[in-house]
Short mmCIF file of C-alpha atoms in Angstrom, two decimals:
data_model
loop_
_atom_site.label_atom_id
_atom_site.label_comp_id
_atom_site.label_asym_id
_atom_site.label_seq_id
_atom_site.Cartn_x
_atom_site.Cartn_y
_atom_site.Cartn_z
CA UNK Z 507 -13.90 79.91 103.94
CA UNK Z 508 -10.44 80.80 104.22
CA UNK Z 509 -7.57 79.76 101.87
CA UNK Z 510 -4.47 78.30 101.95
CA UNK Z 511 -2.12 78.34 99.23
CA UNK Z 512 1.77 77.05 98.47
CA UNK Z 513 3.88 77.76 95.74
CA UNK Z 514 7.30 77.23 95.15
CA UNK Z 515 9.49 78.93 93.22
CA UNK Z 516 9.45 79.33 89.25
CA UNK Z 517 12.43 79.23 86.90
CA UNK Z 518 13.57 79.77 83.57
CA UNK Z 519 16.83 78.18 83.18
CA UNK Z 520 16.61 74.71 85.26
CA UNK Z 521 13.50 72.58 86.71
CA UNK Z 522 10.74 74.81 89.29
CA UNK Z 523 10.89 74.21 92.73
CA UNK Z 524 9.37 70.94 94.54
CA UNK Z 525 6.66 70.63 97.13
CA UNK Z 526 6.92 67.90 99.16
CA UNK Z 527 4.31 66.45 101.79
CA UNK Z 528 5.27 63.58 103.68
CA UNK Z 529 3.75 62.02 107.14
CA UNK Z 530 5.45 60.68 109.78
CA UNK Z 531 7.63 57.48 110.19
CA UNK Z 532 6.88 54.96 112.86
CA UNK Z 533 9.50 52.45 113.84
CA UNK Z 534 6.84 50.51 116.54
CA UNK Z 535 3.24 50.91 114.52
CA UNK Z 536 1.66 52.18 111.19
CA UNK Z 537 3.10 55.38 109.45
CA UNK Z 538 1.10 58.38 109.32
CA UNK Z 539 -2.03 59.77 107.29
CA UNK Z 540 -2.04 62.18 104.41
CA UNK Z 541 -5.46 63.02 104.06
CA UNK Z 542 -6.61 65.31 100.86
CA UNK Z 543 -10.56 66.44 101.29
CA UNK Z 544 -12.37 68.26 99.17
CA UNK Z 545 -15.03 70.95 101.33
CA UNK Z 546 -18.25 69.45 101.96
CA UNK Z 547 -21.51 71.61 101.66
CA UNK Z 548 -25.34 71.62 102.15
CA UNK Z 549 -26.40 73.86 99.65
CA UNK Z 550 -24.71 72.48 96.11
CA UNK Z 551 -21.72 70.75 95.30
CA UNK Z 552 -18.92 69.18 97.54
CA UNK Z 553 -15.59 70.56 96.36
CA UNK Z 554 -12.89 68.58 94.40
CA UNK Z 555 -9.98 67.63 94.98
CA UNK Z 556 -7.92 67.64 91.83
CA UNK Z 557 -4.62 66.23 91.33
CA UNK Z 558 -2.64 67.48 87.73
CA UNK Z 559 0.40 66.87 85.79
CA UNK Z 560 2.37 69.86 84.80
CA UNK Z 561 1.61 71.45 81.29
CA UNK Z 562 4.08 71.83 78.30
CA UNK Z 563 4.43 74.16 75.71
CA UNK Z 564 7.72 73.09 74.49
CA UNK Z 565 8.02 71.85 70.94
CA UNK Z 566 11.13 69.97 71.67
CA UNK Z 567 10.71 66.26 69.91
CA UNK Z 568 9.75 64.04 72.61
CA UNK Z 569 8.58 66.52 75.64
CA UNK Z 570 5.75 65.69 76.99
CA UNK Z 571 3.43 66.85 79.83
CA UNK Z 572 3.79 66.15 83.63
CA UNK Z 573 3.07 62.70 84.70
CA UNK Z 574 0.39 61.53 87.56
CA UNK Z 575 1.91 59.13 90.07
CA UNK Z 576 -0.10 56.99 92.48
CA UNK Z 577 1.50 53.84 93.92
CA UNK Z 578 0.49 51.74 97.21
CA UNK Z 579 3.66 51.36 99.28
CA UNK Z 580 6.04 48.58 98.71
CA UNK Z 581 6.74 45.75 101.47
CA UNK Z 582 9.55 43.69 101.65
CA UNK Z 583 8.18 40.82 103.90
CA UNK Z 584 4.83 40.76 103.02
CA UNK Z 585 1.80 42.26 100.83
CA UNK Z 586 2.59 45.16 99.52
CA UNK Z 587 -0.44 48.25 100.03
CA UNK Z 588 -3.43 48.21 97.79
CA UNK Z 589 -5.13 50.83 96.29
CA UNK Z 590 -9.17 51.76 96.62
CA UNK Z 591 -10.74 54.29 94.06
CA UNK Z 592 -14.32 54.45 94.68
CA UNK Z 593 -17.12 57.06 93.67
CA UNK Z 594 -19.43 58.47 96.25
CA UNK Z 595 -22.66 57.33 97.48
CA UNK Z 596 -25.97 58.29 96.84
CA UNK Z 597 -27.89 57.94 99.85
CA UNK Z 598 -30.76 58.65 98.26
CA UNK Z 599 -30.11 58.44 94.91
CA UNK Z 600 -27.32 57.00 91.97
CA UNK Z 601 -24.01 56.80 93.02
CA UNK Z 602 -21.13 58.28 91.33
CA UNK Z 603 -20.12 57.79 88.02
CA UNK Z 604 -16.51 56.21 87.72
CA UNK Z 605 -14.50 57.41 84.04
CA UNK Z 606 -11.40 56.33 82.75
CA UNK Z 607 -10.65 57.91 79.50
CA UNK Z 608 -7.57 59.24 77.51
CA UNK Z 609 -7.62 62.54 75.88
CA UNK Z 610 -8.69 62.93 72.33
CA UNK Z 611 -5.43 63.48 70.03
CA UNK Z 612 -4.77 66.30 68.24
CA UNK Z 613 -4.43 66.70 64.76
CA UNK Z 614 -1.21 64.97 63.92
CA UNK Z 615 -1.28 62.01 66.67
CA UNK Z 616 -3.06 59.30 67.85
CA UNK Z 617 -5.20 59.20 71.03
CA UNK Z 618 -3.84 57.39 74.28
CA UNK Z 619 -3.80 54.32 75.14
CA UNK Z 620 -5.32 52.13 77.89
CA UNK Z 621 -3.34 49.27 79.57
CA UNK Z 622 -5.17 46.99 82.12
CA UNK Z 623 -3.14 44.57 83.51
CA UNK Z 624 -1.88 42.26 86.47
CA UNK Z 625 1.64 42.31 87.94
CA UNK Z 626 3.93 39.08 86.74
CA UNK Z 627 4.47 36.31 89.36
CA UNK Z 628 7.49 34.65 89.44
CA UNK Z 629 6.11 31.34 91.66
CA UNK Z 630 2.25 31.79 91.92
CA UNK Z 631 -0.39 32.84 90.13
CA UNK Z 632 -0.50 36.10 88.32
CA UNK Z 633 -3.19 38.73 89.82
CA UNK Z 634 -6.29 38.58 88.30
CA UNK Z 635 -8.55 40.90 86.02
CA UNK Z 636 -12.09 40.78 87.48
CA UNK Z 637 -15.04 43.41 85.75
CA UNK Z 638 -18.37 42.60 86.79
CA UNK Z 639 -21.62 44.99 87.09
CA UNK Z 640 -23.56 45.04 90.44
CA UNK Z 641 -26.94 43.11 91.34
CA UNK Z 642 -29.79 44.23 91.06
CA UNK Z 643 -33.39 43.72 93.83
CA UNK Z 644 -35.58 46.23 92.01
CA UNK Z 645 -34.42 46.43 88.29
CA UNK Z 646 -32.57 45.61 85.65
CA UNK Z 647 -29.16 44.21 85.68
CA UNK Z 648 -25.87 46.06 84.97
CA UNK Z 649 -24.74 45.80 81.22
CA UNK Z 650 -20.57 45.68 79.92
CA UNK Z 651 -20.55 46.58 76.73
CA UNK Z 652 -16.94 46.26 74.60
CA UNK Z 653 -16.74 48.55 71.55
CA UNK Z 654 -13.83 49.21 69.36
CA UNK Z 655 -13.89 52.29 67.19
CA UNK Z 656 -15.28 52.56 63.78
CA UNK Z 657 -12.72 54.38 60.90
CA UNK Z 658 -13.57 56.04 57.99
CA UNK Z 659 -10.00 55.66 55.81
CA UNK Z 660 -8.69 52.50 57.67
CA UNK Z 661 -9.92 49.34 58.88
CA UNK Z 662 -12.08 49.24 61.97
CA UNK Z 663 -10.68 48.26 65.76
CA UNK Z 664 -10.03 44.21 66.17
CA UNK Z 665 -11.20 42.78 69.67
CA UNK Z 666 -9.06 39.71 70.35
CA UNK Z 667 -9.82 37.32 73.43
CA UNK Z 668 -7.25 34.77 73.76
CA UNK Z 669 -6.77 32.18 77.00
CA UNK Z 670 -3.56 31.33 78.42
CA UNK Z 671 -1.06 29.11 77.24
CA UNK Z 672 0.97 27.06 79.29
CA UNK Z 673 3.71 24.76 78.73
CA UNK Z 674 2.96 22.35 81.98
CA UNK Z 675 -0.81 21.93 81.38
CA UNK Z 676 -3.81 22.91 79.75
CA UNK Z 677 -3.76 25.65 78.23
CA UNK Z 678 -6.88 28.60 79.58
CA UNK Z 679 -10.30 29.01 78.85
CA UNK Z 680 -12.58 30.95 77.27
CA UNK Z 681 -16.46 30.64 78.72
CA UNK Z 682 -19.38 32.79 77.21
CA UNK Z 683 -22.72 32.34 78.98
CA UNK Z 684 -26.02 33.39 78.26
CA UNK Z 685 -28.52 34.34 81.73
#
């Protein structure tokens, strides 16, 4: 099919130009829709959609490459917007796989790191952390598995599970529980 393509200007002496896609504001009902779809197809693959951060090639201490930015939309009044990732379904067969993973380091670094966590509450209770595999009717149920990594001149990776503390009552706990 056909194509559609935008670029902005280059430059070699300040920042390149910006693109800029924003949907309409509604003062009486819901804002509007950005919708990004990749092509569907009935002969191989659907296509992507990919989203990336700009690349560097500057050796300038401290550059680093183009950040990815996805945020749910703030609210002042009430809950703020959430945000859904979800693989596709297999109508037939497996769903989608779903990978988070930082890039391997190069030669002088270390690799990236991975931060999980819940927003801080200043009256309530914190947002929760929940990981849990699905059910299964015809098979085996869905494994989690925690590995550090190994090291060959160091020691190895240290897994630490520790419950809250509090100051006004018990403090957390920890349950482990066989099937």
């Amino acid at each position: 099919g056909g194509s559609i393509q935008v670029t902005v200007g280059t430059a070699d002496t300040a920042a390149g130009g910006i693109v800029t896609v924003t949907a309409g504001v509604s003062s009486a009902d819901q804002g509007g829709y950005i919708y990004a779809t990749g092509g569907s197809s009935s002969a191989s693959h659907g296509g992507q959609v990919l989203v990336t951060g700009g690349a560097v090639t500057s050796t300038v201490v401290g550059s680093f490459g183009g950040h990815v930015s996805v945020s749910g939309g703030a609210n002042s009044a009430h809950t703020g917007g959430f945000m859904s990732l979800v693989t596709g379904a297999g109508t037939a067969k497996s769903s989608g796989s779903f990978v988070i993973k930082t890039a391997d380091s190069g030669a002088n670094g270390v690799s990236g790191a991975l931060t999980f966590s819940s927003g801080v509450a200043s009256a309530k209770s914190s947002g929760e952390i929940l990981m849990g595999t699905g059910t299964s009717t015809g098979g085996k149920g869905g494994s989690i598995q925690v590995t550090v990594g190994t090291a060959d001149t160091a020691a190895g990776g240290i897994v630490t599970v520790t419950a809250g503390v509090s100051s006004a009552d018990q403090g957390g706990y920890i349950y482990a529980t066989g099937g």
